[in-house]
Short mmCIF file of C-alpha atoms in Angstrom, two decimals:
data_model
loop_
_atom_site.label_atom_id
_atom_site.label_comp_id
_atom_site.label_asym_id
_atom_site.label_seq_id
_atom_site.Cartn_x
_atom_site.Cartn_y
_atom_site.Cartn_z
CA MET A 167 -0.20 0.00 0.00
CA SER A 168 1.57 3.46 -0.88
CA LEU A 169 2.76 5.43 1.54
CA GLN A 170 0.10 8.47 1.00
CA LYS A 171 -2.41 5.89 2.30
CA TRP A 172 -0.52 5.10 5.46
CA GLU A 173 -0.44 9.50 5.76
CA ARG A 174 -3.86 9.53 5.90
CA MET A 175 -4.61 7.15 8.00
CA PHE A 176 -1.91 7.73 10.61
CA GLU A 177 -2.98 11.77 10.42
CA GLN A 178 -6.28 10.36 11.02
CA LYS A 179 -5.31 7.83 14.33
CA ALA A 180 -2.86 10.78 15.45
CA VAL A 181 -5.01 13.83 15.09
CA LYS A 182 -5.19 13.34 18.66
CA LEU A 183 -1.82 13.31 20.22
CA HIS A 184 -2.20 17.33 21.99
CA GLY A 185 -2.64 19.13 18.89
CA HIS A 186 0.78 18.52 17.57
CA ASN A 187 2.24 17.21 13.65
CA TRP A 188 3.24 14.37 13.50
CA THR A 189 4.51 12.99 10.15
CA ILE A 190 5.05 9.17 9.12
CA MET A 191 7.67 7.90 6.37
CA PHE A 192 9.13 4.34 5.05
CA ASP A 193 12.64 3.84 6.09
CA ASP A 194 14.17 0.79 4.92
CA SER A 195 17.61 1.53 7.33
CA ILE A 196 15.51 0.96 10.59
CA VAL A 197 17.45 -2.25 12.83
CA PRO A 198 14.86 -3.81 15.29
CA HIS A 199 15.98 -3.50 18.84
CA LYS A 200 18.56 -1.15 17.87
CA PRO A 201 16.20 2.60 17.85
CA ALA A 202 18.99 6.05 16.88
CA GLY A 203 19.59 8.35 19.51
CA GLU A 204 16.34 9.53 21.56
CA TRP A 205 14.15 7.74 18.98
CA PHE A 206 11.59 4.82 20.66
CA GLN A 207 10.80 1.32 18.96
CA TYR A 208 7.53 -0.06 18.24
CA ILE A 209 7.71 -3.84 16.61
CA ARG A 210 4.37 -5.40 15.82
CA GLY A 211 3.97 -8.37 13.73
CA ALA A 212 0.45 -8.52 11.60
CA PHE A 213 -0.79 -10.33 8.16
CA ALA A 214 -0.20 -8.97 4.34
CA LYS A 215 0.10 -10.31 0.98
CA PHE A 216 2.75 -9.96 -1.50
CA ARG A 217 2.84 -10.89 -5.51
CA CYS A 218 5.62 -12.00 -7.00
CA SER A 219 7.18 -9.46 -9.98
CA ALA A 220 8.61 -12.38 -11.86
CA CYS A 221 5.62 -14.69 -11.97
CA ASN A 222 2.57 -13.23 -10.82
CA ARG A 223 2.35 -15.83 -7.63
CA THR A 224 0.15 -13.84 -4.90
CA TRP A 225 0.48 -15.48 -1.22
CA GLY A 226 -0.50 -14.34 1.83
CA SER A 227 1.97 -14.42 5.55
CA SER A 228 0.64 -13.48 8.69
CA ARG A 229 4.07 -12.72 10.05
CA VAL A 230 5.01 -10.19 8.32
CA LEU A 231 7.16 -7.62 10.94
CA VAL A 232 7.10 -4.11 10.26
CA VAL A 233 9.03 -2.27 12.50
CA PHE A 234 8.41 1.72 13.53
CA GLU A 235 10.56 4.12 15.46
CA PHE A 236 9.23 7.86 16.29
CA HIS A 237 10.65 10.85 17.79
CA TYR A 238 8.48 13.77 19.43
CA GLN A 239 10.79 17.37 19.24
CA ARG A 240 9.50 19.36 22.31
CA GLY A 241 10.76 22.37 20.58
CA ALA A 242 8.92 21.93 18.10
CA LYS A 243 5.78 20.51 19.20
CA SER A 244 5.95 18.09 16.17
CA GLY A 245 6.93 14.05 16.21
CA THR A 246 8.43 11.75 13.26
CA VAL A 247 7.60 8.45 13.31
CA LYS A 248 9.27 6.07 10.45
CA ALA A 249 8.79 2.63 9.49
CA ARG A 250 10.15 -0.22 7.93
CA ARG A 251 7.99 -2.79 6.67
CA PHE A 252 9.99 -6.71 5.85
CA ARG A 253 9.83 -7.98 2.50
CA GLN A 254 9.77 -11.67 1.57
CA GLU A 255 10.42 -13.27 -1.69
CA CYS A 256 8.74 -16.21 -3.72
CA LYS A 257 9.22 -19.52 -2.76
CA THR A 258 8.96 -21.26 -6.55
CA CYS A 259 11.14 -18.36 -8.57
CA GLU A 260 15.29 -19.14 -8.84
CA GLU A 261 16.15 -15.66 -8.88
CA THR A 262 13.95 -13.32 -7.00
CA GLU A 263 13.67 -9.55 -5.38
CA MET A 264 12.16 -8.96 -2.32
CA GLU A 265 8.57 -8.24 -2.42
CA GLU A 266 6.67 -5.25 -0.57
CA PRO A 267 3.97 -6.54 1.87
CA GLN A 268 0.78 -5.18 0.66
CA PHE A 269 -1.59 -4.51 4.30
CA ASP A 270 -5.60 -4.05 3.65
CA SER A 271 -6.96 -0.42 5.34
CA GLU A 272 -8.06 -2.44 8.60
CA ASN A 273 -4.63 -4.09 9.75
CA ILE A 274 -3.11 -0.61 8.86
CA GLY A 275 -5.92 0.87 10.94
CA VAL A 276 -4.85 -1.56 13.97
CA MET A 277 -1.17 -0.86 13.53
CA LEU A 278 -1.53 2.49 13.64
CA GLU A 279 -3.89 2.78 16.60
CA LYS A 280 -1.43 0.72 18.54
CA LEU A 281 2.06 2.85 17.32
CA VAL A 282 0.10 5.94 18.73
CA GLU A 283 -1.24 4.33 21.64
CA LYS A 284 2.41 3.87 22.22
CA ILE A 285 3.25 7.28 20.99
CA ARG A 286 1.06 8.31 23.68
CA ILE A 287 2.49 6.86 26.69
CA ARG A 288 6.29 6.83 25.60
CA CYS A 289 6.18 10.93 24.52
CA TYR A 290 3.02 12.27 26.30
CA LYS A 291 3.49 10.54 29.46
CA GLU A 292 -0.19 9.12 28.88
CA LYS A 293 -1.59 6.48 30.93
CA THR A 294 -3.45 4.94 28.14
CA GLY A 295 -5.10 1.40 30.37
CA ASN A 296 -5.49 -0.12 27.00
CA ARG A 297 -4.86 -3.25 27.19
CA LYS A 298 -6.90 -5.23 24.26
CA ARG A 299 -5.46 -7.02 22.30
CA PHE A 300 -5.65 -7.01 18.30
CA ARG A 301 -5.41 -10.21 16.10
CA PRO A 302 -4.91 -8.82 12.63
CA LEU A 303 -7.49 -9.62 9.72
CA ASP A 304 -6.88 -13.01 7.42
CA TRP A 305 -4.71 -14.46 10.44
CA SER A 306 -3.34 -17.62 8.60
CA GLU A 307 -1.71 -20.36 10.70
CA GLY A 308 0.07 -21.83 7.51
CA PRO A 309 3.60 -22.69 8.10
CA HIS A 310 6.13 -20.02 8.09
CA GLU A 311 8.82 -19.77 5.18
CA SER A 312 12.10 -18.53 6.47
CA SER A 313 14.29 -18.89 3.78
CA HIS A 314 12.54 -16.57 1.91
CA CYS A 315 11.68 -13.73 5.15
CA GLU A 316 14.00 -10.60 5.07
CA ALA A 317 13.47 -10.98 8.89
CA CYS A 318 15.21 -14.59 8.92
CA LYS A 319 17.37 -13.64 7.17
CA LYS A 320 18.53 -10.35 8.88
CA GLY A 321 17.84 -12.70 11.94
CA VAL A 322 15.47 -10.88 13.74
CA CYS A 323 12.32 -11.93 12.64
CA ARG A 324 10.08 -13.18 15.75
CA GLU A 325 10.49 -16.90 13.94
CA THR A 326 13.87 -17.45 14.50
CA ASN A 327 13.91 -15.92 18.26
#
């Protein structure tokens, strides 16, 4: 899904953050469990679909890792969120590229809602009291193809830990 869709949805979820401006962007340089400087990190697994750019094969995975980093700049009364969506490759093509995950709007909404909750706790010191667990839509209990998962290859997938 395009960055514009993520931006619109994030803006809707973050509108209640004390009237401050928050932006979201994709950043493939984020390293899980190693936030930059004064940034906070939130890691989430979610369901996404993939399409091979070589053979057009499609598949779904409920174990797609998304890492968010966020930072609030008090003086500017603004914040930045960076997101890394880990990719997967086709298991039937010999030489294939890592494909970008395609999340449906509802799963993006759930991830962003939980992200905004983390921002409220970490950056604004709010006590949200929200302990509701979200289960991704289109949940699948199928096998995880570790040899085709970018997060597994980098040693950061929850399946390999």
